[in-house]
Rosetta silent file (secondary structure, phi, psi, omega in degrees, C-alpha in Angstrom):
SEQUENCE: MTKTLADTLAARETVYVNCGHAMCCKSTKLDIQALINRLGSGHGSMHWDLVGLFGCSDCKAAGRDRRPVFFTCIPHYEGQQRERNRDWKPTFDSTK
SCORE:     score description
SCORE:     0.000 S_00000001
   1 L     0.000  154.113  168.308    3.114  -18.108   -9.096 S_00000001
   2 L  -109.507  143.890  172.999    4.167  -14.524   -8.653 S_00000001
   3 L   -83.668  129.767 -174.638    1.840  -11.907   -7.714 S_00000001
   4 E  -120.595  166.333 -170.534    1.304   -9.016  -10.015 S_00000001
   5 H   -59.194  -35.409 -169.134    0.330   -5.573   -9.971 S_00000001
   6 H   -69.926  -33.419 -171.886   -2.628   -6.298  -11.977 S_00000001
   7 H   -71.423  -34.248  173.257   -3.754   -9.519   -9.206 S_00000001
   8 H   -52.185  -51.803 -175.520   -3.128   -6.302   -6.390 S_00000001
   9 H   -60.117  -46.716 -172.091   -5.323   -3.871   -8.237 S_00000001
  10 H   -62.345  -16.784 -175.720   -8.181   -6.630   -8.889 S_00000001
  11 H   -70.202  -23.637 -169.351   -7.577   -7.602   -5.123 S_00000001
  12 L    67.305   42.642  155.805   -8.338   -3.596   -4.247 S_00000001
  13 L   -66.250  127.898  175.078   -5.342   -3.775   -2.004 S_00000001
  14 E   -77.205  133.669  153.176   -4.018   -0.763   -0.447 S_00000001
  15 E  -141.757  149.992 -175.747   -0.154   -0.522   -0.365 S_00000001
  16 E  -105.601  147.811  155.995    2.308    2.031    1.384 S_00000001
  17 E  -101.230  151.028  178.842    5.709    2.447    0.631 S_00000001
  18 E  -143.810  149.591 -171.335    7.455    3.465    3.673 S_00000001
  19 L   -88.757  148.182  177.888   11.062    5.013    4.360 S_00000001
  20 L  -106.383   13.777  169.513   13.095    2.763    6.395 S_00000001
  21 L   -90.751  115.514 -168.458   15.298    5.593    8.069 S_00000001
  22 L   -38.521  -29.577 -175.445   14.629    6.143   11.642 S_00000001
  23 L   -79.268   -3.005 -165.791   14.831   10.083   11.204 S_00000001
  24 L  -138.284  -60.151 -179.440   12.164   10.158    8.740 S_00000001
  25 L    59.792   25.022  178.778    9.530    6.836    8.433 S_00000001
  26 L   -60.059  159.938  173.535    7.606    8.693    5.749 S_00000001
  27 E  -135.573  135.085 -175.770    4.765    6.770    4.238 S_00000001
  28 E  -146.061  131.200  175.179    3.248    7.229    1.046 S_00000001
  29 E   -66.062  113.689 -173.666   -0.030    5.317   -0.588 S_00000001
  30 E   -87.636  150.447 -171.901    1.150    3.961   -3.753 S_00000001
  31 L   -95.618   97.046 -111.231   -1.124    4.377   -6.795 S_00000001
  32 L  -105.380  -43.376 -176.160   -1.388    0.667   -8.093 S_00000001
  33 H   -64.974  -43.115  178.095   -2.741    1.925  -11.738 S_00000001
  34 H   -77.924   -2.385 -172.328   -0.157    4.456  -12.309 S_00000001
  35 H   -94.224  -35.767 -179.460    2.480    1.739  -11.244 S_00000001
  36 H   -73.380  -29.115  160.019    0.870   -0.603  -14.191 S_00000001
  37 H   -50.167  -31.403  173.429    0.913    2.280  -16.484 S_00000001
  38 H   -88.326  -34.942 -159.794    4.609    2.455  -15.956 S_00000001
  39 H  -109.112  -44.365 -159.457    5.667   -0.986  -15.389 S_00000001
  40 L   117.601  140.084  168.777    3.091   -3.181  -17.083 S_00000001
  41 L   -63.601  -30.518  169.860    0.402   -5.177  -15.787 S_00000001
  42 L   -80.045    6.417  167.274    2.550   -8.240  -15.298 S_00000001
  43 L   -63.709  162.956 -177.795    5.132   -6.791  -13.107 S_00000001
  44 E   -87.309  167.884 -166.158    5.442   -8.293   -9.972 S_00000001
  45 L  -134.945   17.597  169.212    3.892   -6.521   -6.940 S_00000001
  46 L   -98.631  171.702 -171.861    5.962   -8.223   -3.921 S_00000001
  47 H   -45.640  -52.944  179.678    8.818   -6.482   -2.134 S_00000001
  48 H   -78.901    3.216 -177.821   11.397   -7.639   -4.069 S_00000001
  49 H   -86.915  -26.466  172.543    9.707   -6.870   -7.371 S_00000001
  50 H   -99.189  -27.241  179.771    9.528   -3.183   -5.946 S_00000001
  51 H   -37.593  -68.733 -166.793   12.301   -2.170   -3.454 S_00000001
  52 H   -54.297  -12.280 -174.480   14.682   -1.192   -6.167 S_00000001
  53 H   -90.579  -10.756  177.268   12.151    1.237   -7.637 S_00000001
  54 L  -129.956  150.587  176.225   11.768    3.631   -4.666 S_00000001
  55 L  -145.557  148.389  172.848   13.861    5.866   -2.587 S_00000001
  56 L   -71.576  118.925 -173.865   12.955    8.661   -0.146 S_00000001
  57 H   -78.901  -10.018  174.631   12.788   12.192   -1.868 S_00000001
  58 H   -87.533  -47.162  172.061   12.714   13.749    1.783 S_00000001
  59 H   -45.740  -47.990  166.983   15.714   11.919    3.020 S_00000001
  60 H   -53.853  -39.018  170.033   17.651   12.699   -0.032 S_00000001
  61 H   -59.982  -36.202  165.507   16.689   16.228    0.284 S_00000001
  62 H   -63.470  -14.908 -176.466   17.899   16.085    3.848 S_00000001
  63 L    91.223  -11.930 -179.225   21.357   14.679    2.900 S_00000001
  64 L   -59.352  165.955 -171.689   20.419   11.701    4.573 S_00000001
  65 L   -92.251  141.104 -161.015   21.753    8.214    3.561 S_00000001
  66 L   -70.696  133.584 -170.364   19.541    6.280    1.481 S_00000001
  67 L  -118.312  162.238 -177.115   17.930    3.379    3.667 S_00000001
  68 L   -81.464  152.242  173.364   15.742    0.365    2.083 S_00000001
  69 L  -111.510  166.748  174.698   12.219    0.736    2.045 S_00000001
  70 E  -142.067  162.842 -160.706    9.405   -1.432    2.961 S_00000001
  71 E  -120.022  157.133  179.081    5.987   -1.908    2.034 S_00000001
  72 E  -130.860  118.039  157.937    2.611   -2.407    3.953 S_00000001
  73 E   -91.651  116.771  176.195   -0.245   -4.235    2.200 S_00000001
  74 E   -95.176  105.522  163.953   -3.714   -3.743    3.408 S_00000001
  75 L   -40.810 -177.620  169.616   -6.326   -6.179    1.908 S_00000001
  76 L   -87.436   66.410  174.746   -9.821   -5.575    0.867 S_00000001
  77 H   -66.996  -13.894 -164.039  -11.549   -6.370    3.986 S_00000001
  78 H   -84.239  -49.096 -171.960  -15.005   -5.295    3.180 S_00000001
  79 H   -67.236  -40.589 -177.466  -14.973   -7.641   -0.023 S_00000001
  80 H   -62.228  -33.074  175.666  -13.472  -10.260    1.770 S_00000001
  81 H   -87.070    5.917  160.801  -16.166  -10.598    4.481 S_00000001
  82 H   -73.843  -49.466  176.258  -18.785  -10.129    1.721 S_00000001
  83 H   -50.122  -60.124 -175.909  -17.340  -13.119    0.140 S_00000001
  84 L   -66.952   -9.172  179.106  -17.039  -15.082    3.284 S_00000001
  85 L  -111.308    9.787 -176.786  -20.506  -14.341    4.647 S_00000001
  86 L   -62.457  -35.950  177.695  -22.336  -14.771    1.361 S_00000001
  87 L  -101.246   23.083  178.503  -23.914  -18.209    2.022 S_00000001
  88 L   -67.417  148.692 -170.009  -24.066  -17.522    5.626 S_00000001
  89 L  -139.773  112.433  168.717  -27.609  -18.294    7.331 S_00000001
  90 L   -66.463  144.891  179.490  -28.134  -17.345   10.919 S_00000001
  91 L  -132.373  125.427  168.899  -29.641  -20.260   13.077 S_00000001
  92 L   -95.162  145.505  166.135  -31.199  -19.615   16.323 S_00000001
  93 L   -89.763   92.757 -175.144  -31.479  -22.388   19.025 S_00000001
  94 L   -78.148    3.900  160.754  -35.044  -22.000   20.415 S_00000001
  95 L   -70.927   -8.653 -168.742  -34.236  -24.384   23.330 S_00000001
  96 L   -91.972    0.000    0.000  -32.441  -21.910   25.178 S_00000001
């Protein structure tokens, strides 16, 4: 099953696109809702689904050669922790 932009939005993940040029390394947070509005909610959200859509405007303006971009996905840790600990109950050993 392919992960979609709708899945990424629902999971509240943060995604950054990063320039792969060593002279630049610019990083920009993606607006997932804006991508959904442009590409549709069913569009894939994995690297190969998005890599061709992005290029670095700073490198282009500086006349540097185009390098592939890469992505950083940061999970919504607070939500994962809340779900993981939902049924957790502390136990205390009174024999110590």
